Amino acid sequence: MKMLEVKGLKKSFGDLQVLDGVSFSVEKGETVAVIGPSGSGKSTMLRCLIDLEKADAGDIMVENEFLMQDGVYVQDKKAQQICAKMGMVFQSFNLFPHMSVLDNLVCAPVSVKKEPREQAIQRAKKLLQEVGLSDKADVYPSALSGGQKQRVAIARALMMNPDMLLFDEPTSSLDPQLTSEVLSVMKKLAEEKMTMVVVTHEMGFAKEAASKILFMCDKEIIAEGTKEDIFDHPKDRRIKEFIDSILS
Amino acid sequence: MMNYLFSIALLMMDGIKYTLEIFFVTIILSMPLGLMLTFFRTSKIKIVKAITGFYVWIMRGTPLLLQLFFFYYGLALISDNPLFREALTLSRMQAALVAFVLNYAAYFCEIFRGGLLAIDKGQYEAAKVLGLSKKQTLTKIVLPQLLRVTLPSISNESITLVKDTALVTAIGVTEILYFAKARVNADVNASAYLVAALFYLVMNFVLTKFFAYMEKKYSY
Ligand SMILES: Nc1ncnc2c1ncn2[C@@H]1O[C@H](COP(=O)(O)OP(=O)(O)OP(=O)(O)O)[C@@H](O)[C@H]1O
Ligand SMILES: [Mg+2]
């Protein structure tokens, strides 16, 4: 079953065109890595999917429902309902600094879904345990390391029971050791067949955990395939250049 | 000597209620009003933004004393119609409260506007992807952070307000300084000013402690 289908997505910021006909799809349970040079529009593409950025043209379909059809968005209410199927994890974590870790997790399910607080707390504690942060429930985000913050952010997104998670460079502001603790949580999610779209500079993660890799360059997805297709037999000169630049 | 000071203090007690009334009414009304102005001031509707900007400019750009005079002596004179004049004639205390609330709202507007800028746009994005409505984002995410980051400025403003209450003596409101001045004139002795100074110092001491406690309690 298709979780996500994007066709001919276009987006400009003023005169600057950032996306020029991006098309791809994501199957349920798939982990898709999006790689490519800086400024190629990866973040913009991801942000369009969850309505943080308005695209100009194209189709976005989530679980066979249109978020945008032919450049026209569905009504706000409907859009909210569709976006609620997705969660997002940001490079800069964006935890709520005035809430404890537990409240960060509990806030949305209680206020958006009207889940009983006690029940949300139980779920939150379980999720914190799964990301290895049981002992941090009552501290404020300022007392956490970057890797811990990001794991809290992942748990917070999971609290809303999304069908799909979007990650925008979740480890780019972390040093290597902290990166690995976040990646291991993400790999676990991949094994549990959570559908994920991950924009990343971590080629290791793309190779190990991704079932499909999208290569984005010059406003488009210029290649799509398995890790062998992209890394071992790149068809486009630009892919080869990018991989060489990363390895060197 | 002690007895003399004590008798002055006793007299001033009568004035304290006006000082406190001006202080509390101003704080309680001007903060929400200032917050409302902040949203107008940052509105996408240009005309709303411009009018609020003009209001803030007038209120912060002219002396509070002038505003007091305007609301007490000047307001009723803007109309020739006796009915209007009657309606616009404010008591001393009314004029004082109107001037203070309107003036302090302008300052709080700017304080909160600064605080709003300090909130990272990632906070709004995180709230949105979690499905929080605009209202929930405001009440659960933005306002708590806004109050926290502006707490030191609010504290500052409160201390200024305590001292500014003395201005209303100029339109004859019988607050602390009014009594002090009367005593000094009558007894040809400056001690009453000392007693008045003590009142203000004690009030500001309590305020400072209160805000220090709040800052600590809500630190993160
Ligand atoms: N809000 C915005 N307003 C104007 N231009 C923008 C905006 N956001 C992104 N851009 C521009 O769009 C282009 C694509 O940016 P985007 O962030 O999507 O790239 P990216 O592939 O995520 O890059 P990186 O790997 O550095 O994160 C860049 O040229 C960027 O400057
Ligand atoms: Mg990016």
Coordinates of C-alpha atoms and ligand atoms in Angstrom, one line a residue:
Chain A
M1 CA 0.0 0.0 0.0
K2 CA 1.2 3.5 -0.8
M3 CA 1.7 5.7 2.2
L4 CA 2.7 8.7 0.2
E5 CA 2.7 9.7 -3.4
V6 CA 4.1 12.9 -4.7
K7 CA 3.8 14.0 -8.3
G8 CA 5.3 17.0 -10.1
L9 CA 5.8 19.0 -6.9
K10 CA 7.0 22.6 -7.6
K11 CA 7.9 25.3 -5.2
S12 CA 9.5 28.8 -5.5
F13 CA 10.5 31.3 -2.9
G14 CA 9.8 34.5 -4.8
D15 CA 12.0 34.3 -7.9
L16 CA 14.0 31.4 -6.6
Q17 CA 12.7 28.1 -7.8
V18 CA 13.6 25.4 -5.3
L19 CA 11.6 22.4 -6.5
D20 CA 10.9 21.7 -10.1
G21 CA 8.7 18.7 -10.6
V22 CA 9.6 16.3 -7.8
S23 CA 7.9 12.9 -7.9
F24 CA 8.3 9.8 -5.8
S25 CA 6.3 7.5 -3.7
V26 CA 6.7 5.7 -0.4
E27 CA 5.3 2.3 0.4
K28 CA 4.0 1.4 3.9
G29 CA 6.7 0.2 6.1
E30 CA 9.5 1.6 3.9
T31 CA 12.4 3.7 5.1
V32 CA 13.3 6.2 2.4
A33 CA 16.5 8.2 2.7
V34 CA 16.8 11.4 0.8
I35 CA 20.3 12.5 0.1
G36 CA 21.9 15.2 -2.1
P37 CA 24.0 18.4 -2.1
S38 CA 23.2 21.3 0.2
G39 CA 20.6 23.7 -1.1
S40 CA 19.1 21.1 -3.5
G41 CA 15.7 21.5 -1.8
K42 CA 15.5 18.5 0.4
S43 CA 14.2 20.3 3.5
T44 CA 11.8 22.3 1.4
M45 CA 10.4 19.1 -0.2
L46 CA 9.9 17.5 3.3
R47 CA 8.3 20.6 4.7
C48 CA 5.8 20.7 1.8
L49 CA 4.7 17.2 2.7
I50 CA 3.5 18.2 6.1
D51 CA 2.2 21.6 5.2
L52 CA 4.9 23.7 6.8
E53 CA 5.6 25.1 3.4
K54 CA 3.0 25.6 0.7
A55 CA 4.0 24.1 -2.7
D56 CA 2.9 25.9 -5.9
A57 CA 2.0 22.9 -8.1
G58 CA 1.7 19.2 -8.2
D59 CA -0.1 16.5 -6.2
I60 CA 0.6 15.2 -2.6
M61 CA -1.3 12.2 -1.6
V62 CA -1.1 10.6 1.9
E63 CA -2.7 7.2 2.3
N64 CA -4.7 7.7 -0.9
E65 CA -6.1 11.1 0.3
F66 CA -5.1 14.3 -1.5
L67 CA -3.4 17.0 0.6
M68 CA -2.9 18.9 -2.6
Q69 CA -4.3 18.1 -6.0
D70 CA -3.0 19.9 -9.1
G71 CA -1.5 22.7 -7.0
V72 CA -4.7 23.2 -5.0
Y73 CA -4.8 22.4 -1.3
V74 CA -7.7 20.7 0.4
Q75 CA -9.6 22.7 3.1
D76 CA -7.7 23.6 6.3
K77 CA -9.6 21.1 8.4
K78 CA -9.0 18.3 6.0
A79 CA -5.4 19.3 5.6
Q80 CA -4.9 19.1 9.4
Q81 CA -6.6 15.7 9.4
I82 CA -4.2 14.4 6.7
C83 CA -1.1 15.9 8.3
A84 CA -2.0 14.3 11.6
K85 CA -1.0 11.0 10.0
M86 CA 2.5 12.2 9.9
G87 CA 5.0 13.2 12.5
M88 CA 8.1 15.3 12.0
V89 CA 11.5 15.4 13.7
F90 CA 13.7 18.5 13.2
Q91 CA 17.4 19.1 13.0
S92 CA 17.1 21.6 15.9
F93 CA 14.9 19.3 18.0
N94 CA 12.3 22.1 18.8
L95 CA 11.4 20.7 22.2
F96 CA 9.3 22.9 24.3
P97 CA 11.8 24.4 26.7
H98 CA 9.3 25.4 29.4
M99 CA 8.0 21.8 29.8
S100 CA 9.6 18.8 31.4
V101 CA 10.4 15.9 29.1
L102 CA 7.3 14.1 30.2
D103 CA 5.1 17.1 29.5
N104 CA 6.7 17.5 26.1
L105 CA 5.4 14.1 25.3
V106 CA 2.1 14.3 27.0
C107 CA 1.1 17.8 25.8
A108 CA -0.1 17.1 22.3
P109 CA -2.1 13.8 22.9
V110 CA -3.8 15.4 25.8
S111 CA -4.7 18.7 24.2
V112 CA -5.2 17.6 20.7
K113 CA -6.7 14.1 21.0
K114 CA -8.2 14.6 24.5
E115 CA -6.5 11.5 25.7
P116 CA -6.8 11.1 29.5
R117 CA -3.6 12.5 31.1
E118 CA -2.9 9.4 33.1
Q119 CA -3.1 7.2 30.1
A120 CA -0.8 9.5 28.1
I121 CA 1.7 9.5 31.0
Q122 CA 1.8 5.7 31.0
R123 CA 2.5 5.6 27.2
A124 CA 5.0 8.4 27.5
K125 CA 7.0 6.5 30.1
K126 CA 7.0 3.4 28.0
L127 CA 8.3 5.3 25.0
L128 CA 10.9 7.0 27.1
Q129 CA 12.1 3.6 28.1
E130 CA 12.3 2.5 24.5
V131 CA 14.5 5.4 23.6
G132 CA 16.6 4.8 26.7
L133 CA 15.6 7.9 28.7
S134 CA 13.4 6.6 31.5
D135 CA 15.4 8.5 34.1
K136 CA 14.9 11.9 32.3
A137 CA 11.1 12.2 32.5
D138 CA 11.1 15.0 35.0
V139 CA 14.0 17.1 33.7
Y140 CA 13.8 20.1 31.4
P141 CA 15.2 19.9 27.9
S142 CA 18.0 22.3 28.8
A143 CA 19.5 19.6 31.0
L144 CA 19.7 17.1 28.1
S145 CA 22.5 16.4 25.6
G146 CA 21.7 16.9 21.9
G147 CA 21.3 13.2 21.3
Q148 CA 19.0 12.9 24.3
K149 CA 17.0 15.9 23.0
Q150 CA 16.6 14.3 19.7
R151 CA 15.5 11.0 21.2
V152 CA 12.9 12.9 23.2
A153 CA 11.7 14.6 20.0
I154 CA 11.3 11.2 18.3
A155 CA 9.3 9.9 21.3
R156 CA 7.2 13.0 21.3
A157 CA 6.4 12.5 17.6
L158 CA 5.6 8.8 18.3
M159 CA 3.1 9.8 21.0
M160 CA 0.7 10.9 18.3
N161 CA 0.8 7.5 16.8
P162 CA 1.7 8.7 13.3
D163 CA 1.6 6.3 10.3
M164 CA 4.7 8.0 8.9
L165 CA 7.6 9.9 10.3
L166 CA 9.5 12.6 8.5
F167 CA 13.1 13.5 9.6
D168 CA 15.0 16.5 8.5
E169 CA 18.7 15.9 9.2
P170 CA 18.0 14.6 12.7
T171 CA 21.7 14.1 13.5
S172 CA 23.3 17.0 11.7
S173 CA 23.8 19.1 14.8
L174 CA 25.2 16.2 16.8
D175 CA 28.7 14.9 17.2
P176 CA 29.4 11.3 16.1
Q177 CA 28.8 9.5 19.4
L178 CA 25.5 11.3 20.0
T179 CA 24.6 10.6 16.3
S180 CA 24.9 6.9 16.8
E181 CA 22.5 6.8 19.7
V182 CA 19.9 8.6 17.7
L183 CA 20.5 6.5 14.6
S184 CA 20.1 3.3 16.6
V185 CA 16.6 4.5 17.7
M186 CA 15.8 5.2 14.1
K187 CA 17.1 1.8 13.0
K188 CA 14.9 0.2 15.6
L189 CA 11.9 2.0 14.2
A190 CA 12.9 0.9 10.7
E191 CA 13.0 -2.7 11.8
E192 CA 9.6 -2.3 13.4
K193 CA 8.4 -1.2 9.9
M194 CA 7.6 2.4 10.8
T195 CA 7.3 4.3 7.5
M196 CA 10.0 6.9 7.4
V197 CA 11.3 9.6 5.1
V198 CA 14.7 10.7 6.3
V199 CA 16.7 13.6 4.8
T200 CA 20.2 12.8 5.9
H201 CA 23.9 13.4 5.4
E202 CA 24.6 10.1 7.2
M203 CA 25.5 7.8 4.3
G204 CA 26.0 5.0 6.8
F205 CA 22.3 5.2 7.8
A206 CA 21.2 5.4 4.2
K207 CA 23.1 2.3 3.3
E208 CA 22.1 0.3 6.4
A209 CA 18.6 1.2 7.1
A210 CA 17.0 2.6 4.0
S211 CA 15.1 0.4 1.7
K212 CA 15.1 3.1 -0.9
I213 CA 17.3 6.1 -1.6
L214 CA 16.3 9.3 -3.3
F215 CA 19.0 11.5 -4.7
M216 CA 18.0 15.1 -5.0
C217 CA 20.0 17.6 -7.0
D218 CA 19.2 20.7 -9.0
K219 CA 15.5 21.0 -7.8
E220 CA 14.7 17.4 -8.8
I221 CA 15.0 13.8 -7.7
I222 CA 17.5 12.7 -10.3
A223 CA 17.9 9.1 -9.1
E224 CA 15.9 6.6 -7.1
G225 CA 16.9 3.1 -6.1
T226 CA 18.5 0.8 -3.7
K227 CA 21.9 1.5 -2.1
E228 CA 23.6 -0.6 -4.8
D229 CA 21.9 1.5 -7.5
I230 CA 23.0 4.8 -5.9
F231 CA 26.3 4.0 -4.3
D232 CA 27.8 1.2 -6.4
H233 CA 26.4 2.0 -9.9
P234 CA 25.6 5.7 -10.0
K235 CA 24.1 6.5 -13.4
D236 CA 24.6 10.3 -13.1
R237 CA 27.8 12.1 -12.9
R238 CA 26.4 14.4 -10.2
I239 CA 25.8 11.5 -7.9
K240 CA 29.3 10.2 -8.3
E241 CA 30.7 13.7 -7.6
F242 CA 28.5 14.0 -4.5
I243 CA 29.5 10.6 -3.1
D244 CA 33.2 11.3 -3.8
S245 CA 32.9 14.6 -2.0
I246 CA 31.4 13.0 1.0
L247 CA 33.9 10.2 1.2
S248 CA 36.9 12.5 0.9
Chain B
M1 CA 11.4 62.1 67.3
M2 CA 10.4 58.5 66.8
N3 CA 6.9 59.5 67.8
Y4 CA 6.8 62.3 65.3
L5 CA 7.9 60.0 62.5
F6 CA 5.4 57.4 63.6
S7 CA 2.6 60.0 63.6
I8 CA 3.5 60.9 60.0
A9 CA 3.6 57.3 58.9
L10 CA 0.1 56.9 60.4
L11 CA -1.2 59.8 58.5
M12 CA 0.3 58.5 55.3
M13 CA -1.5 55.2 55.7
D14 CA -4.5 57.0 54.3
G15 CA -2.5 57.7 51.2
I16 CA -1.2 54.2 50.7
K17 CA -4.5 52.9 49.6
Y18 CA -4.4 55.2 46.6
T19 CA -0.8 54.3 45.8
L20 CA -1.7 50.6 46.0
E21 CA -4.9 51.0 44.0
I22 CA -3.1 52.8 41.2
F23 CA -0.3 50.2 41.3
F24 CA -2.5 47.1 41.2
V25 CA -5.2 48.4 38.8
T26 CA -2.5 49.5 36.4
I27 CA -0.6 46.2 36.5
I28 CA -3.7 44.1 36.3
L29 CA -5.2 46.0 33.4
S30 CA -2.2 47.1 31.4
M31 CA -0.5 43.7 31.0
P32 CA -3.4 42.1 29.2
L33 CA -4.1 45.3 27.3
G34 CA -0.4 45.5 26.3
L35 CA -0.5 41.8 25.2
M36 CA -3.5 42.6 23.0
L37 CA -1.7 45.6 21.6
T38 CA 1.3 43.3 20.8
F39 CA -0.9 41.1 18.6
F40 CA -2.2 44.2 16.9
R41 CA 1.3 45.6 16.5
T42 CA 2.5 42.3 14.9
S43 CA -0.7 41.9 12.9
K44 CA -0.6 41.2 9.1
I45 CA -3.2 43.8 8.5
K46 CA -1.2 46.9 7.8
I47 CA -3.6 49.5 9.0
V48 CA -4.0 47.8 12.4
K49 CA -0.3 47.5 12.7
A50 CA 0.2 51.2 11.8
I51 CA -2.5 52.5 14.2
T52 CA -1.0 50.5 17.1
G53 CA 2.4 51.7 16.2
F54 CA 1.2 55.3 16.3
Y55 CA -0.5 54.7 19.7
V56 CA 2.6 53.3 21.2
W57 CA 4.7 56.2 19.8
I58 CA 2.4 58.8 21.3
M59 CA 2.2 57.0 24.7
R60 CA 5.9 56.4 25.0
G61 CA 6.9 59.6 23.4
T62 CA 5.1 62.0 25.7
P63 CA 5.5 62.5 29.4
L64 CA 3.2 60.6 31.7
L65 CA 2.7 63.8 33.6
L66 CA 1.4 65.4 30.5
Q67 CA -1.0 62.5 29.9
L68 CA -2.2 62.8 33.5
F69 CA -2.9 66.5 33.0
F70 CA -4.6 65.7 29.7
F71 CA -7.0 63.2 31.2
Y72 CA -7.8 65.3 34.2
Y73 CA -7.9 68.8 32.9
G74 CA -7.9 68.5 29.1
L75 CA -10.2 65.7 28.1
A76 CA -13.5 67.4 28.9
L77 CA -12.4 70.5 27.0
I78 CA -12.2 68.8 23.6
S79 CA -15.9 69.1 23.1
D80 CA -18.3 72.1 23.3
N81 CA -21.3 69.9 23.8
P82 CA -22.2 70.0 27.5
L83 CA -23.4 66.4 27.5
F84 CA -20.0 65.2 26.2
R85 CA -18.2 67.4 28.6
E86 CA -20.1 65.9 31.5
A87 CA -19.3 62.4 30.2
L88 CA -15.6 63.2 29.7
T89 CA -15.1 64.8 33.1
L90 CA -13.2 62.3 35.1
S91 CA -12.5 62.3 38.8
R92 CA -8.9 62.7 39.9
M93 CA -8.6 59.0 40.5
Q94 CA -10.3 58.0 37.3
A95 CA -8.1 60.3 35.3
A96 CA -5.0 58.8 37.0
L97 CA -6.1 55.2 36.3
V98 CA -6.9 55.9 32.7
A99 CA -3.6 57.6 32.0
F100 CA -1.6 55.0 33.8
V101 CA -3.3 52.0 32.2
L102 CA -3.1 53.4 28.7
N103 CA 0.5 54.5 29.2
Y104 CA 1.8 51.3 30.7
A105 CA -0.1 49.2 28.1
A106 CA 2.1 50.8 25.5
Y107 CA 5.3 49.9 27.4
F108 CA 4.1 46.3 27.9
C109 CA 3.2 46.1 24.3
E110 CA 6.8 46.8 23.3
I111 CA 8.1 44.4 26.0
F112 CA 5.9 41.6 24.8
R113 CA 6.7 42.3 21.2
G114 CA 10.4 41.9 22.0
G115 CA 9.6 38.7 23.9
L116 CA 7.7 37.3 21.0
L117 CA 10.7 37.9 18.7
A118 CA 12.8 35.8 21.1
I119 CA 10.6 32.7 20.6
D120 CA 12.1 30.4 18.0
K121 CA 10.0 29.8 14.9
G122 CA 10.8 26.1 15.4
Q123 CA 8.4 26.2 18.4
Y124 CA 5.5 27.1 16.2
E125 CA 6.5 24.4 13.6
A126 CA 6.8 21.8 16.3
A127 CA 3.4 22.8 17.7
K128 CA 1.9 22.7 14.2
V129 CA 3.1 19.2 13.3
L130 CA 1.9 17.9 16.6
G131 CA -1.6 19.1 15.6
L132 CA -2.0 21.9 18.2
S133 CA -4.5 24.5 17.1
K134 CA -3.5 28.2 16.9
K135 CA -5.2 28.9 20.2
Q136 CA -3.5 25.9 21.9
T137 CA -0.1 27.0 20.5
L138 CA -0.7 30.4 21.9
T139 CA -1.8 29.4 25.4
K140 CA 0.4 26.3 25.9
I141 CA 3.6 27.1 24.0
V142 CA 3.9 30.9 23.2
L143 CA 2.4 32.6 26.3
P144 CA 4.3 30.7 28.9
Q145 CA 7.6 31.3 27.1
L146 CA 6.7 34.9 26.5
L147 CA 6.0 35.6 30.2
R148 CA 9.1 33.8 31.2
V149 CA 11.5 35.7 28.9
T150 CA 9.8 39.0 29.7
L151 CA 9.7 38.5 33.5
P152 CA 12.9 40.6 34.1
S153 CA 11.4 43.4 32.1
I154 CA 8.0 43.1 33.8
S155 CA 9.8 43.3 37.1
N156 CA 11.6 46.5 36.0
E157 CA 8.5 48.0 34.8
S158 CA 6.7 47.3 38.1
I159 CA 9.4 49.0 40.1
T160 CA 9.1 52.1 37.8
L161 CA 5.4 52.0 38.3
V162 CA 5.7 52.1 42.1
K163 CA 7.7 55.3 41.7
D164 CA 5.5 56.7 39.0
T165 CA 2.4 56.6 41.2
A166 CA 3.9 59.6 43.0
L167 CA 3.1 61.7 39.8
V168 CA -0.6 61.7 40.5
T169 CA 0.0 64.0 43.4
A170 CA 0.2 66.7 40.6
I171 CA -3.5 66.3 39.9
G172 CA -4.3 66.2 43.6
V173 CA -4.8 62.5 44.3
T174 CA -4.1 62.1 48.0
E175 CA -1.5 59.4 47.8
I176 CA 1.7 59.0 49.9
L177 CA 3.6 61.9 48.4
Y178 CA 0.7 64.2 48.7
F179 CA 0.6 63.7 52.4
A180 CA 4.4 64.0 52.7
K181 CA 4.4 67.3 50.9
A182 CA 1.6 68.6 53.0
R183 CA 3.4 67.6 56.2
V184 CA 6.7 69.1 55.1
N185 CA 5.0 72.4 54.3
A186 CA 3.0 72.5 57.5
D187 CA 5.8 71.5 60.0
V188 CA 8.7 73.0 58.1
N189 CA 10.5 69.7 58.6
A190 CA 11.7 67.4 55.8
S191 CA 11.3 64.1 57.7
A192 CA 8.0 63.3 56.0
Y193 CA 9.9 62.9 52.8
L194 CA 12.1 60.3 54.5
V195 CA 9.0 58.4 55.7
A196 CA 7.5 58.5 52.1
A197 CA 10.8 57.3 50.7
L198 CA 10.7 54.4 53.1
F199 CA 7.3 53.4 51.9
Y200 CA 8.4 53.3 48.3
L201 CA 11.6 51.4 49.2
V202 CA 9.7 48.8 51.2
M203 CA 7.2 48.3 48.4
N204 CA 10.0 47.9 45.8
F205 CA 11.9 45.5 48.1
V206 CA 8.8 43.3 48.3
L207 CA 8.4 43.5 44.6
T208 CA 12.0 42.6 43.9
K209 CA 11.8 39.6 46.1
F210 CA 8.6 38.5 44.5
F211 CA 9.9 38.7 41.0
A212 CA 13.2 37.0 42.0
Y213 CA 11.1 34.1 43.4
M214 CA 9.0 34.0 40.2
E215 CA 12.1 33.9 38.0
K216 CA 13.5 31.1 40.0
K217 CA 10.3 29.2 40.1
Y218 CA 9.8 29.4 36.3
S219 CA 13.4 29.0 35.2
Y220 CA 14.1 26.3 32.7
Ligands
LIG1 N1 12.0 30.3 3.6 C1 12.8 30.5 2.5 N2 12.8 31.6 1.8 C2 13.6 31.8 0.8 N3 14.5 30.9 0.3 C3 14.5 29.7 0.9 C4 13.7 29.4 2.1 N4 13.9 28.2 2.5 C5 14.8 27.7 1.7 N5 15.2 28.5 0.7 C6 16.2 28.3 -0.4 O1 15.7 27.2 -1.1 C7 16.9 26.4 -1.5 C8 16.7 25.0 -1.0 O2 16.8 25.0 0.4 P1 16.6 23.7 1.3 O3 16.7 24.1 2.7 O4 15.4 23.0 0.9 O5 17.8 22.8 0.8 P2 18.4 21.5 1.5 O6 18.6 20.5 0.4 O7 17.6 21.1 2.6 O8 19.9 22.0 1.9 P3 20.7 21.5 3.2 O9 21.3 20.2 2.9 O10 21.8 22.6 3.3 O11 19.8 21.5 4.4 C9 18.1 27.1 -0.9 O12 18.6 27.9 -2.0 C10 17.6 28.0 0.1 O13 18.3 29.2 0.3
MG2 MG 18.0 21.0 4.7

